[in-house]
Coordinates of C-alpha atoms in Angstrom, one line a residue:
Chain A
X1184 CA 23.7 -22.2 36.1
X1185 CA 22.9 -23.5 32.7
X1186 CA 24.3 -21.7 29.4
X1187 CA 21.5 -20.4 28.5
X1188 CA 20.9 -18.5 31.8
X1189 CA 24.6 -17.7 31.5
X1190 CA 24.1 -16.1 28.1
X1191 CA 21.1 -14.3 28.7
X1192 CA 23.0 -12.7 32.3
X1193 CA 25.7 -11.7 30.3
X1194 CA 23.5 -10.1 27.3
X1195 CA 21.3 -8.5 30.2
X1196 CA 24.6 -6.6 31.1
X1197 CA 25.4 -5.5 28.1
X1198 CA 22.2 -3.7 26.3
X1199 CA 24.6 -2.5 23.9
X1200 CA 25.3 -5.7 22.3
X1201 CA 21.6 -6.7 22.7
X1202 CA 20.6 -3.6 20.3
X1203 CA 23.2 -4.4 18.2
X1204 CA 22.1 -8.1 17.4
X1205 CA 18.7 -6.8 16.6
X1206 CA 19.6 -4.4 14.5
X1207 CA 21.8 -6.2 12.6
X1208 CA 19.8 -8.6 10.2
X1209 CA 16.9 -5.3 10.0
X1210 CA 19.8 -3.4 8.5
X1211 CA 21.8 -5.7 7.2
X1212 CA 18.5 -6.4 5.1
X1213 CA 16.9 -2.8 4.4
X1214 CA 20.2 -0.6 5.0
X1215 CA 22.4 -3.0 2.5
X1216 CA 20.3 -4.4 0.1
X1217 CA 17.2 -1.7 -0.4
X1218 CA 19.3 1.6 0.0
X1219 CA 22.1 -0.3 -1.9
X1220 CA 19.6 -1.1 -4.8
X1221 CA 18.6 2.5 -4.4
X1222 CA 21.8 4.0 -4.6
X1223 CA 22.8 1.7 -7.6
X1224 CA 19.7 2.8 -9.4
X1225 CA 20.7 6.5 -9.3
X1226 CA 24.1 5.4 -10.4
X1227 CA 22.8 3.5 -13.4
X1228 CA 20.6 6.4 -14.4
X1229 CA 23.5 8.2 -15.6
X1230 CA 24.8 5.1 -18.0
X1231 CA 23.4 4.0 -20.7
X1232 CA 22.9 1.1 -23.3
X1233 CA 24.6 0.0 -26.5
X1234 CA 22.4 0.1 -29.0
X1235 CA 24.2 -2.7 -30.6
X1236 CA 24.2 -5.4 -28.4
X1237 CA 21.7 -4.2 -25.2
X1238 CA 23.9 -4.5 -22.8
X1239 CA 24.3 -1.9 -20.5
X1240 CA 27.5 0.3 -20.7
X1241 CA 29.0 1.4 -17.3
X1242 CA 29.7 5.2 -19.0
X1243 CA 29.1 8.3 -16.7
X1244 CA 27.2 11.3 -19.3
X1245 CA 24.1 13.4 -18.6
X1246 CA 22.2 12.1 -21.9
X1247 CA 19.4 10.4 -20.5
X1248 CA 18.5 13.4 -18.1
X1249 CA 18.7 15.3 -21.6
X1250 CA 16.4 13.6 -23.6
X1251 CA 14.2 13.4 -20.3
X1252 CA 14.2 17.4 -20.1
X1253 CA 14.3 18.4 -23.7
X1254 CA 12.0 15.8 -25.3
X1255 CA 8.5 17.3 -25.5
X1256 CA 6.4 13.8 -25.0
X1257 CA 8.5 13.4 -21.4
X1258 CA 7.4 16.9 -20.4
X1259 CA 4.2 16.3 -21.9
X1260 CA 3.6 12.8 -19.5
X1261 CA 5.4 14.2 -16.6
X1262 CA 2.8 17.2 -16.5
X1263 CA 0.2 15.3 -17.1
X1264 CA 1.0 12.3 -14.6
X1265 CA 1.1 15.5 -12.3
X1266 CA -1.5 16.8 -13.2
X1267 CA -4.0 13.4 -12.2
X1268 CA -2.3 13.2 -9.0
X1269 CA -3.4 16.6 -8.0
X1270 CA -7.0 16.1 -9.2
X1271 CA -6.6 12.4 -7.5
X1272 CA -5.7 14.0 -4.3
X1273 CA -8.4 17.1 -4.4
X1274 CA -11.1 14.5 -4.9
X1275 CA -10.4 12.1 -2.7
X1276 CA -10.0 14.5 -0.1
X1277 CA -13.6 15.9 -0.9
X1278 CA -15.1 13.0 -0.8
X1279 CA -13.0 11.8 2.4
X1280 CA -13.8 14.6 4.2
X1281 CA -17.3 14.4 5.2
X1282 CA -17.0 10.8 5.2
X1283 CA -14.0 10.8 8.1
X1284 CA -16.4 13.7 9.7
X1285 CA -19.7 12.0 10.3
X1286 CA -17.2 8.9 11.6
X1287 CA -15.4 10.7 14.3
X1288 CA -17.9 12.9 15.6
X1289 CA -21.2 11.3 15.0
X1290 CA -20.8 7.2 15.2
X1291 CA -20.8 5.9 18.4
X1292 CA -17.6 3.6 19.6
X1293 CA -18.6 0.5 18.6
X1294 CA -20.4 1.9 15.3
X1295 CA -16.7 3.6 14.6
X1296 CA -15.1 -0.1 15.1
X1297 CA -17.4 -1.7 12.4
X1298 CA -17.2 2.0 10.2
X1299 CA -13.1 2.0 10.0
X1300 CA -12.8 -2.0 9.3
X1301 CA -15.4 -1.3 6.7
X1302 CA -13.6 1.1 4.6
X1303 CA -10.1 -0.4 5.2
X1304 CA -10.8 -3.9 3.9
X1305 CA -11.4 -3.1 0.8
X1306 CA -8.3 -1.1 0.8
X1307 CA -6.8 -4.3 0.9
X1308 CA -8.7 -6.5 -2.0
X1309 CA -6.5 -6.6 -4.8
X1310 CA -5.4 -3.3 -6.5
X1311 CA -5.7 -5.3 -9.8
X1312 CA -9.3 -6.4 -9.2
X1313 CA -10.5 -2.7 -8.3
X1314 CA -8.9 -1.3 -11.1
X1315 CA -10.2 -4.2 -13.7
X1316 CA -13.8 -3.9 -11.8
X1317 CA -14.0 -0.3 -13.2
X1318 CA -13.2 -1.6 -16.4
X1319 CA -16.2 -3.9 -16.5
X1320 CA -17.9 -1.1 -15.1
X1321 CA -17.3 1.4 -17.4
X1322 CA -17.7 -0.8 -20.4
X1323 CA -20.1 0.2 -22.9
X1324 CA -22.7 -1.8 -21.8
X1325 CA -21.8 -1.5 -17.7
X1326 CA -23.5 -0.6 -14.6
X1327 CA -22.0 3.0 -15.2
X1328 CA -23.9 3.3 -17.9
X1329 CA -26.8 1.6 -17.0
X1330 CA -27.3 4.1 -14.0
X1331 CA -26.8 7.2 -15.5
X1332 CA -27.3 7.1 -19.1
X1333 CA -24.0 7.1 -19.9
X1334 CA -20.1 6.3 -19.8
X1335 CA -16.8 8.8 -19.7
X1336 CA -15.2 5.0 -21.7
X1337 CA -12.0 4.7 -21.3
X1338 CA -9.5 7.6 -21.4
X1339 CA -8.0 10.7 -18.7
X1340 CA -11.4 10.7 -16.8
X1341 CA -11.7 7.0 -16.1
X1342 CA -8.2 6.7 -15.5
X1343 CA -8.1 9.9 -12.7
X1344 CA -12.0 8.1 -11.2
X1345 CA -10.1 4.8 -10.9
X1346 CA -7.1 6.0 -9.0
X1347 CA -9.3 8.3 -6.8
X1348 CA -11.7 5.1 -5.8
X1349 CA -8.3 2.8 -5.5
X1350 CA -7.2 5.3 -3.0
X1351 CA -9.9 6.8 -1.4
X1352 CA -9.3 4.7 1.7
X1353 CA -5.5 6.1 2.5
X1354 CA -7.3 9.4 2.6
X1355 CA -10.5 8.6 5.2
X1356 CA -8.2 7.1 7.4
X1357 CA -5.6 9.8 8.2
X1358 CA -8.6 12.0 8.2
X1359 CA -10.3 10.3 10.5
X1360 CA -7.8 9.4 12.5
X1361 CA -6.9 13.6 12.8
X1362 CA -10.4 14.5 13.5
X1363 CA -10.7 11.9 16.2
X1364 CA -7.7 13.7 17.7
X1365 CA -10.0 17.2 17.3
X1366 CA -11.1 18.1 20.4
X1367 CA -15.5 18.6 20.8
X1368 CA -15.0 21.3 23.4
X1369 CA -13.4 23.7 20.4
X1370 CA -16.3 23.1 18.2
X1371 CA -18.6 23.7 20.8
X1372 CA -16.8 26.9 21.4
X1373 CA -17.0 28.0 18.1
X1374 CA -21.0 27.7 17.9
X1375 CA -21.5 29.3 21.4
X1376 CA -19.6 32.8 20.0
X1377 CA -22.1 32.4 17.3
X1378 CA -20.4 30.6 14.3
X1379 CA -22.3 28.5 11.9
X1380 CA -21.6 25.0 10.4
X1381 CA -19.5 27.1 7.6
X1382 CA -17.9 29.2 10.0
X1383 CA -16.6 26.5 12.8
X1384 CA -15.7 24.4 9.6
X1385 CA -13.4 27.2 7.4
X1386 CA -12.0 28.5 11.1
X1387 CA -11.4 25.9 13.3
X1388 CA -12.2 22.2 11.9
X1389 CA -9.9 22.9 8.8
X1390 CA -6.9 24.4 10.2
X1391 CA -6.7 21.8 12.8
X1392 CA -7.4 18.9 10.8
X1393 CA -5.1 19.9 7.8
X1394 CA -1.9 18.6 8.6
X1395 CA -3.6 15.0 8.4
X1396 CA -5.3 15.7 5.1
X1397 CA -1.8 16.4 3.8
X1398 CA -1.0 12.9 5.5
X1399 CA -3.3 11.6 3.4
X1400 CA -2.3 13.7 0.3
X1401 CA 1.1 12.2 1.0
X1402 CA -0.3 8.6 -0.4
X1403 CA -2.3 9.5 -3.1
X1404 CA 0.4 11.5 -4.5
X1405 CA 3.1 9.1 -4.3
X1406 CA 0.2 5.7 -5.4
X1407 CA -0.6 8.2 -8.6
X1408 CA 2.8 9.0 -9.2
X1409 CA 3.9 5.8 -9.5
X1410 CA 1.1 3.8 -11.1
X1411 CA 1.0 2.4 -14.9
X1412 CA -1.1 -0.5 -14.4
X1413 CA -4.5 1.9 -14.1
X1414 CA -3.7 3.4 -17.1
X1415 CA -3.0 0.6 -18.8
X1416 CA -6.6 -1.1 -17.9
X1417 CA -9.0 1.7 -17.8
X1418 CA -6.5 4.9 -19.6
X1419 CA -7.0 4.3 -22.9
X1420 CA -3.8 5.5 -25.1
X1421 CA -2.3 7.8 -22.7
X1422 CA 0.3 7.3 -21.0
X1423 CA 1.8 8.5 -17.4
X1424 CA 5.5 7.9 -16.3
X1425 CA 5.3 5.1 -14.6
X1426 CA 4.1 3.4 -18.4
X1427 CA 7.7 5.1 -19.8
X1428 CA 9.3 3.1 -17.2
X1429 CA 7.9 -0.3 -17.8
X1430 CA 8.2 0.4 -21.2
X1431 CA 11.9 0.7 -20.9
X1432 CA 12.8 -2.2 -19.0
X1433 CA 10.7 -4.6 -21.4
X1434 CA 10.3 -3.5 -24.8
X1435 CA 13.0 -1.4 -24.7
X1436 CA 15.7 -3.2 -22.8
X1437 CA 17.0 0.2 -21.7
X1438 CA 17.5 0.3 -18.3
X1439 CA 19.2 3.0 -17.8
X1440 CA 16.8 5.6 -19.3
X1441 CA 14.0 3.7 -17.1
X1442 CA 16.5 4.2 -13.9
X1443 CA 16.3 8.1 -15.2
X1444 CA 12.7 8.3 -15.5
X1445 CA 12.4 6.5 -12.2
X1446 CA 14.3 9.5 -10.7
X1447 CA 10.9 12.0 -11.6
X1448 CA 9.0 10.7 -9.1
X1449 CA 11.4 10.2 -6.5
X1450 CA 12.3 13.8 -6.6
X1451 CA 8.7 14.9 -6.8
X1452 CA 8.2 13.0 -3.3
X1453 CA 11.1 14.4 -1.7
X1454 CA 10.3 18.0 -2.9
X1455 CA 6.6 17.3 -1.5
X1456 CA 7.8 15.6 1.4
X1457 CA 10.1 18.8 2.1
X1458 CA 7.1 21.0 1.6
X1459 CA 4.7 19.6 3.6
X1460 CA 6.9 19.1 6.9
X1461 CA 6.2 22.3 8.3
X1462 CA 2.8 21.5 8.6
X1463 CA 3.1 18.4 10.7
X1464 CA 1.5 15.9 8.3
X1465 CA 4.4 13.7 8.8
X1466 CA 3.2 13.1 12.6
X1467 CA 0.3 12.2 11.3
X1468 CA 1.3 9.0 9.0
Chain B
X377 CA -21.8 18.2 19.1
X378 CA -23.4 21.4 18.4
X379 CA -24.1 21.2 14.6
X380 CA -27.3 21.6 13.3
X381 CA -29.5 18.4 12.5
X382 CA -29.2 19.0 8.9
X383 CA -25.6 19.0 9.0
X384 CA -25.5 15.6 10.3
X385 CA -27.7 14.0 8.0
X386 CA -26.1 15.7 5.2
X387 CA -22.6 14.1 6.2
X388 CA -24.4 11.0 7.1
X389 CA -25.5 10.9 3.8
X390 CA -21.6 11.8 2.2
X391 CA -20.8 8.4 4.3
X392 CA -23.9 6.4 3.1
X393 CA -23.1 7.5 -0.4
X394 CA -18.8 7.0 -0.1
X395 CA -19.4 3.5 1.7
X396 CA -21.5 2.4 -1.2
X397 CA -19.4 3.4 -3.6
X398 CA -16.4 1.7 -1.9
X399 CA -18.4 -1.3 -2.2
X400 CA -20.4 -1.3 -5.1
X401 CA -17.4 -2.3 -7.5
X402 CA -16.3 -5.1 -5.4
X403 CA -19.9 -6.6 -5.6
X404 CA -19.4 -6.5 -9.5
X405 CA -16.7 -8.5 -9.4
X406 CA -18.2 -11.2 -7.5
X407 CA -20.9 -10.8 -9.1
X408 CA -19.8 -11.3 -12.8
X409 CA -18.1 -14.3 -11.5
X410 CA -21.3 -16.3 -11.9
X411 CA -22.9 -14.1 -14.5
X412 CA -23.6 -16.8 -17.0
X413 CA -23.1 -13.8 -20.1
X414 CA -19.7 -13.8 -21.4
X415 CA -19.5 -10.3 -22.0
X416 CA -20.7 -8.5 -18.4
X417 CA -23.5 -6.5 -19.7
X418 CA -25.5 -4.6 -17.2
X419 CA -27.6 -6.5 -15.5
X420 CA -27.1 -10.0 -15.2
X421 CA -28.7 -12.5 -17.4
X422 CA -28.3 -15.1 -15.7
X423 CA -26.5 -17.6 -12.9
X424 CA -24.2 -20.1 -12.9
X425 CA -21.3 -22.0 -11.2
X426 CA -19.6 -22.7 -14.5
X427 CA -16.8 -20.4 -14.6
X428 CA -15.7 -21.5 -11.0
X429 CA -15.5 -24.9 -12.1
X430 CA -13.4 -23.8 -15.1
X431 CA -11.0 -22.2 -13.2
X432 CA -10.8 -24.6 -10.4
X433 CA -9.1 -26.6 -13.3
X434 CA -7.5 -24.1 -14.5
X435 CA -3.8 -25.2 -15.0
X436 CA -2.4 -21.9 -15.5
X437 CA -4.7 -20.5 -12.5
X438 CA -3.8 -23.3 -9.9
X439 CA 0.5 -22.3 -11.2
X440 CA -0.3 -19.4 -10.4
X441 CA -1.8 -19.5 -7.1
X442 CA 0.8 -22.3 -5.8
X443 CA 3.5 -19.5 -6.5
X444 CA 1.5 -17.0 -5.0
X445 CA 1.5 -19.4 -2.2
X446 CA 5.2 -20.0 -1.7
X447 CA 6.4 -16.2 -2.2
X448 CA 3.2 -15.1 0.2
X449 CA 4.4 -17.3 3.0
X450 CA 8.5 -16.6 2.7
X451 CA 8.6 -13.5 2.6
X452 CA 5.5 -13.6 5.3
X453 CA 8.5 -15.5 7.5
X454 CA 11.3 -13.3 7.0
X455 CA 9.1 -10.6 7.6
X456 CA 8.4 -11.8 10.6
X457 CA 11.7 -12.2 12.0
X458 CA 13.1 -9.1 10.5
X459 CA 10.1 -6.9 11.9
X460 CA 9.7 -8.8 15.0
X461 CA 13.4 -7.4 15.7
X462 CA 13.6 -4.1 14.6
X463 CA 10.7 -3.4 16.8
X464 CA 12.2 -4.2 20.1
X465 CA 15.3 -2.7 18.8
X466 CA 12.9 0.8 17.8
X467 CA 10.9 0.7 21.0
X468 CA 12.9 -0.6 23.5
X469 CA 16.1 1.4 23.2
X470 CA 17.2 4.9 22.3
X471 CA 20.1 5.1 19.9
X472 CA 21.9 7.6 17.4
X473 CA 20.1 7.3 14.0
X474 CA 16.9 5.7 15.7
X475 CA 14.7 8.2 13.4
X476 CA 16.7 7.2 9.5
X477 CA 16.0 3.5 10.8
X478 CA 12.3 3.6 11.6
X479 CA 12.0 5.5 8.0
X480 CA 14.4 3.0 6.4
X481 CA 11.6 1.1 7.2
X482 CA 8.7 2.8 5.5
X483 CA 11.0 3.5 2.5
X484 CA 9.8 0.7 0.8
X485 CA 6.1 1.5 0.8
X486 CA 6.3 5.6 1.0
X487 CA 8.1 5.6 -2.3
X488 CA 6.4 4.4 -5.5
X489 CA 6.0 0.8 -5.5
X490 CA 7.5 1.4 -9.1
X491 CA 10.7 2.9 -7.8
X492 CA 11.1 -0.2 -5.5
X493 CA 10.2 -2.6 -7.9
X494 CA 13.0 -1.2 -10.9
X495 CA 15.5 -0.7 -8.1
X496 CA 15.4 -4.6 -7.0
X497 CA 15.4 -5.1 -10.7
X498 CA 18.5 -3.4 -11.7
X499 CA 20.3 -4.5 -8.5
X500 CA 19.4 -8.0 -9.3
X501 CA 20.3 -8.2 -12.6
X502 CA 22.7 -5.3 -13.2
X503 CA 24.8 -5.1 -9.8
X504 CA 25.0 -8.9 -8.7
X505 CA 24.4 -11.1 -11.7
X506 CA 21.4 -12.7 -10.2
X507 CA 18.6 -14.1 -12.8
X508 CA 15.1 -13.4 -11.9
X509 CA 13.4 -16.2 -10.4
X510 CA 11.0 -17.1 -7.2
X511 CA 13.8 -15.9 -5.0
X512 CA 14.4 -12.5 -6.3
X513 CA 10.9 -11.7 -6.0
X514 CA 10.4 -13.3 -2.4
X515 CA 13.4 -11.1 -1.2
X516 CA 11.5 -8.2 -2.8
X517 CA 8.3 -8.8 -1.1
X518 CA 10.1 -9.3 2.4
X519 CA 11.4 -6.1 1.7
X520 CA 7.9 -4.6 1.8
X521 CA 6.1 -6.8 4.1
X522 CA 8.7 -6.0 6.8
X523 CA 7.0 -2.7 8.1
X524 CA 3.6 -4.2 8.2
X525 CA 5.3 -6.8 11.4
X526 CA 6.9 -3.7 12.6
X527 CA 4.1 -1.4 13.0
X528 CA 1.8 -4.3 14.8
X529 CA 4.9 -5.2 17.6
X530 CA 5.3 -1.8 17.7
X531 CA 1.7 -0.7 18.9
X532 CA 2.1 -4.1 21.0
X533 CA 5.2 -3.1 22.5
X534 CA 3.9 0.4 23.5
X535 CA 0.5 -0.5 24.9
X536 CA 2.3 -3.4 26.7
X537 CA 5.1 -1.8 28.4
X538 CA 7.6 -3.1 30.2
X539 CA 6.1 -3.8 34.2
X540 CA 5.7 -7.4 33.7
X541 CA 8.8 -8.2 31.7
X542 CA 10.0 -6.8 34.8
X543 CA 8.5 -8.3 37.2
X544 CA 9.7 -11.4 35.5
X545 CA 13.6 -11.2 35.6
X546 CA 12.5 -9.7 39.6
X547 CA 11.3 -13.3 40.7
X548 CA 14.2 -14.6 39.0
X549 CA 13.6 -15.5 35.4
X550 CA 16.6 -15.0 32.9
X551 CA 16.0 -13.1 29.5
X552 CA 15.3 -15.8 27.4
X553 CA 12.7 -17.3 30.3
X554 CA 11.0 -14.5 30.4
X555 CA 10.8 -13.8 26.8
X556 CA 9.2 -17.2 26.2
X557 CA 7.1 -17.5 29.3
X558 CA 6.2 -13.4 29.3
X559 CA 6.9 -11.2 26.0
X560 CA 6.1 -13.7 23.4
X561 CA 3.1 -14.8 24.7
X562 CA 1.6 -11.4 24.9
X563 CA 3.1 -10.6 21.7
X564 CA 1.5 -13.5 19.8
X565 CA -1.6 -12.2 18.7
X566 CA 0.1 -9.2 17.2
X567 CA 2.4 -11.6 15.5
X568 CA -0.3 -13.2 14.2
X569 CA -2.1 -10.3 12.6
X570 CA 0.9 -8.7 11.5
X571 CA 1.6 -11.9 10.1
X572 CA -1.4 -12.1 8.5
X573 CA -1.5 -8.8 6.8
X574 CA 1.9 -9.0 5.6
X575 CA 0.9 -12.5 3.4
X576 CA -1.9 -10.4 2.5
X577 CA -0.1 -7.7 0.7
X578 CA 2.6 -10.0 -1.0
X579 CA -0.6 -11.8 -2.3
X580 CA -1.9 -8.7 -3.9
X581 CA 1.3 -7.2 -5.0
X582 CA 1.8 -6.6 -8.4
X583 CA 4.2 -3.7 -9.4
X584 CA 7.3 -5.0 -7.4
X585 CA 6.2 -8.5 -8.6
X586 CA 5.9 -7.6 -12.4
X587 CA 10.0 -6.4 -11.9
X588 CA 11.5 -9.4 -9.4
X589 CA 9.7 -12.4 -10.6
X590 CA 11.7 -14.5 -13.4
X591 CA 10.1 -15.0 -16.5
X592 CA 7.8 -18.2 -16.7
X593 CA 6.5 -17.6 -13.3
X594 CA 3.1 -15.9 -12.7
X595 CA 1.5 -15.2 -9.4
X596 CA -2.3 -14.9 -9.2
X597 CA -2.5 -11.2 -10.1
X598 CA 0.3 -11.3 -12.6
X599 CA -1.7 -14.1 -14.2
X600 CA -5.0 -11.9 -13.7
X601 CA -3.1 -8.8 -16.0
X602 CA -1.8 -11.5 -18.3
X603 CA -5.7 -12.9 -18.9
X604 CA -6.9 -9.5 -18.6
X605 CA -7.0 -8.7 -22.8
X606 CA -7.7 -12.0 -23.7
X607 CA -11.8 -12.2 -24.6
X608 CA -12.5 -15.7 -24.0
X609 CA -10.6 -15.4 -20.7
X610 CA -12.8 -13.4 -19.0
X611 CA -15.1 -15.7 -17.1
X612 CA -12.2 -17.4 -15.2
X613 CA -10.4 -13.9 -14.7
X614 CA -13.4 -13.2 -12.9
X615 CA -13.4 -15.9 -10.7
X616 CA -10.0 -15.6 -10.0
X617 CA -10.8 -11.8 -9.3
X618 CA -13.6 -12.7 -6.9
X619 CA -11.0 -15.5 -4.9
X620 CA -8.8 -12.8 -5.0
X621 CA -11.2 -10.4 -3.2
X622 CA -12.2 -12.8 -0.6
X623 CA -8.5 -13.9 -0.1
X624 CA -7.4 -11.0 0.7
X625 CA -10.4 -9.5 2.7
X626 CA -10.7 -12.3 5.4
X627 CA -7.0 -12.1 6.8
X628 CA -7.7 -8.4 7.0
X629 CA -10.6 -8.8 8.8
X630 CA -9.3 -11.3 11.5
X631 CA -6.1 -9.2 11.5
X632 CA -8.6 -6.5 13.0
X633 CA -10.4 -8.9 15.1
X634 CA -6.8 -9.9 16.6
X635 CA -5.2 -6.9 17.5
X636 CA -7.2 -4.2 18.7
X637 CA -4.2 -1.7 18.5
X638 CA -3.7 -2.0 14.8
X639 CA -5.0 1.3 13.3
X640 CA -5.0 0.0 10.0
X641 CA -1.8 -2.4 9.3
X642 CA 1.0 -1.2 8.2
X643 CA 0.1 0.8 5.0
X644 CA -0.6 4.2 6.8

């Protein structure tokens, strides 16, 4: 019997120590080093920097979580970062809807296939080139304006069009996939006791198919939430938290605070997350 | 279906409509990469192949992409190996805790690419001393690029089950026979895509990169922000936007081609 045969007979009897060696370098990895950095960037949110020299002093106080709820431009960019994350999410999911419909219940197989690679590879082509293509776009002298007459330039509306075109994709999908799941027979029902288009859509398409549009919400909430670079392209002078952030790490050299900030959206997630579990959506990732 | 006609052509129109839109921008951008007008008015004056000529000899461009390169494919590897793992460990065996590890895994794509960018950041440079450098930011895309391997073995795994693996060790092959003769080879295309999508999102990446990669380094989309502002950069940021595109698109593509289980690769 050679070793190796010898090894893998004694690794065969022992399944625990075969789990074991494969989880060890995942979580060694992601358990260690990502939940560590995690953990150590909540920790460092409650320190802060010396103004003097920059360096970051390993103090415990509440300050930065202070200035964060008492200073009115925080509020102000939290709310507002909010706010286009909401409007991101509604619109995408308008415009998703329909899309996702005609895919899973109209489209043949095959015409499926071709219909979800087609809206998934873009998904994929660079974030930065999207975002920058609207920029060319809605340029004074763009397509946009060129089409219809006229440009919303650069500012809150381009910035919340953008993100909703960036990711317009990670709400099809889920969609899709949730209506594929939808069964015909209950639609069919619906119409044979007489229900219209409206009616089978209000009463039975959308309370089925909501958990996965909350899937979806899940993604355009936390893409929104966490983006600065959109903003920076296409947002004109505002600013959402993710800019406060960036801000703080480079310009700023304050860590700390940035850490703090950082927390916002975190918490946001897990509140949403927490939210949104009774209804299933998390199945539905 | 029992919907009425008009029904379906109104939502075929919705998808028409949503598909072109999807596309339309991305046909810009290739577009105004050999628009021969500086300034991307609509439409086009003209056509021309200088720009892509310009860039090709690009210094700062062909940096860029060379480190896009190198970080792609490392953290493509480890990515690999890490995945590759913690889906036989996921769907092969129950455990305590199995449901904290497969969201340990999503962690660092559900939460704001932000969040995981400044925490790699601060751990780096605050916790362990550690300058900012290729490394830093390869370890950070790994990080990411993990689940993308995951969820393609995963689906393989699942569809595959385990009857032949089986059969295998039953006519007397030892683990590590079977695993080369029977799992891997039914595993390889899966591998492959997974593989494939994961360089694919480290080559796009920018948030996480902007916060792990030292100073003095660019990748190709760092270098695309950096050029962004600059007027008489514009013609080769174009170009470079339009590689980009294509770059990205094609692996995505044969990804799909590979592996027909892959809903959609890792991000969802």
């Amino acid at each position: 019997m050679s070793i190796a045969a010898s090894v893998s007979g004694f690794l065969y009897r022992k399944p625990r120590l075969r789990l074991g060696m494969l989880l060890s370098a995942p979580l060694l990895w992601l358990g260690l080093a990502y939940l560590g950095a995690l953990a150590a960037l909540f920790v460092t949110a409650f320190w802060h920097t010396d103004t003097f020299t920059g360096q970051v002093v390993t103090e415990w106080s509440l300050d930065n979580f202070a200035t964060l709820f008492t200073d009115e431009v925080y509020r102000t960019i939290t709310f507002r970062t909010l706010g286009i994350a909401v409007a991101v999410t509604v619109i995408d999911a308008v415009i998703a809807f329909p899309m996702a419909f005609y895919m899973a219940k109209f489209a043949s197989p095959r015409a499926q296939r071709i219909l979800v690679i087609a809206v998934m590879t873009p998904l994929w082509a660079s974030y930065l080139v999207k975002a920058y293509s609207w920029r060319v776009m809605l340029s004074g002298n763009g397509l946009v304006g060129w089409l219809f007459g006229a440009t919303p330039g650069y500012g809150l509306t381009a910035t919340i069009l953008t993100l909703s075109y960036l990711w317009l994709p990670y709400m099809i999908l889920p969609i899709y996939a949730g209506l594929d799941r939808l069964p015909n027979s209950l639609v069919e029902a619906s119409s044979d006791l007489g229900g219209r288009s409206w009616r089978t859509f209000r009463s039975v398409v959308l309370p089925l198919t909501f958990p996965a549009i909350v899937a979806g919400s899940i993604f355009t909430f936390s893409l929104t939430l966490g983006d600065y670079i959109t903003v920076k392209i296409v947002g004109g002078a505002g600013q959402m938290l993710g800019n406060v952030v960036y801000d703080n790490i480079g310009a700023a050299n304050n860590l700390p605070f940035a850490a703090t900030v950082a927390t916002v959206p975190v918490v946001i997630m897990l509140v949403y997350l927490a939210a949104v579990r009774r209804t299933g959506a998390l199945d539905n990732l | 279906m029992m919907l009425s006609k008009k029904t379906k052509y109104v939502l075929l129109a919705a998808l028409v409509l949503g598909l072109a839109v999807i596309y339309v921008p991305l046909l810009v951008v290739l577009l105004n990469s050999v628009n021969s007008d500086t300034t991307f008015g609509w439409p086009p004056s003209g056509f021309t192949l200088e720009w892509w000529g310009r860039a090709a000899q690009n210094e700062g461009v062909l940096r860029a992409l060379w480190t896009s390169l190198q970080a792609g494919l490392a953290a493509t590897a480890i990515a690999l190996v890490l995945g590759m793992m913690a889906a036989f460990a996921l769907q092969r065996y129950r455990f305590f805790g199995k449901d904290t590890v497969s969201l340990l895994i999503i962690l660092p794509i559900a939460l704001p690419g932000i969040v995981t960018g400044i925490a790699l950041n601060n751990a780096f440079r605050t916790i362990l001393g550690v300058d900012l450098g290729l490394f830093t930011a390869i370890v950070a895309h790994a990080t990411f690029c993990i689940v993308v391997v995951f969820n393609n073995v995963v689906a393989r795994l699942r569809r595959m089950g385990g009857n032949l693996e089986e059969a295998s060790m039953d006519l007397g092959a030892d683990g590590i026979t079977t695993f080369r003769l029977v799992t891997f080879p039914m595993l390889r295309s899966a591998l492959l895509a997974g593989g494939l999508l994961a360089f694919a999102l480290s080559f796009d990446e920018i948030i996480v990169t902007t916060f792990t990669l030292g100073a003095g380094l660019q990748t190709l989309p760092i270098w695309i922000l950096d050029n962004l502002f600059r007027p008489n950069q514009a013609p080769v940021v174009n170009v470079v936007a339009a590689v980009l595109i294509v770059v990205s698109t094609v692996p995505v593509y044969l990804a799909q081609r590979l592996s027909g289980d892959t809903a959609s690769g890792g991000r969802l």
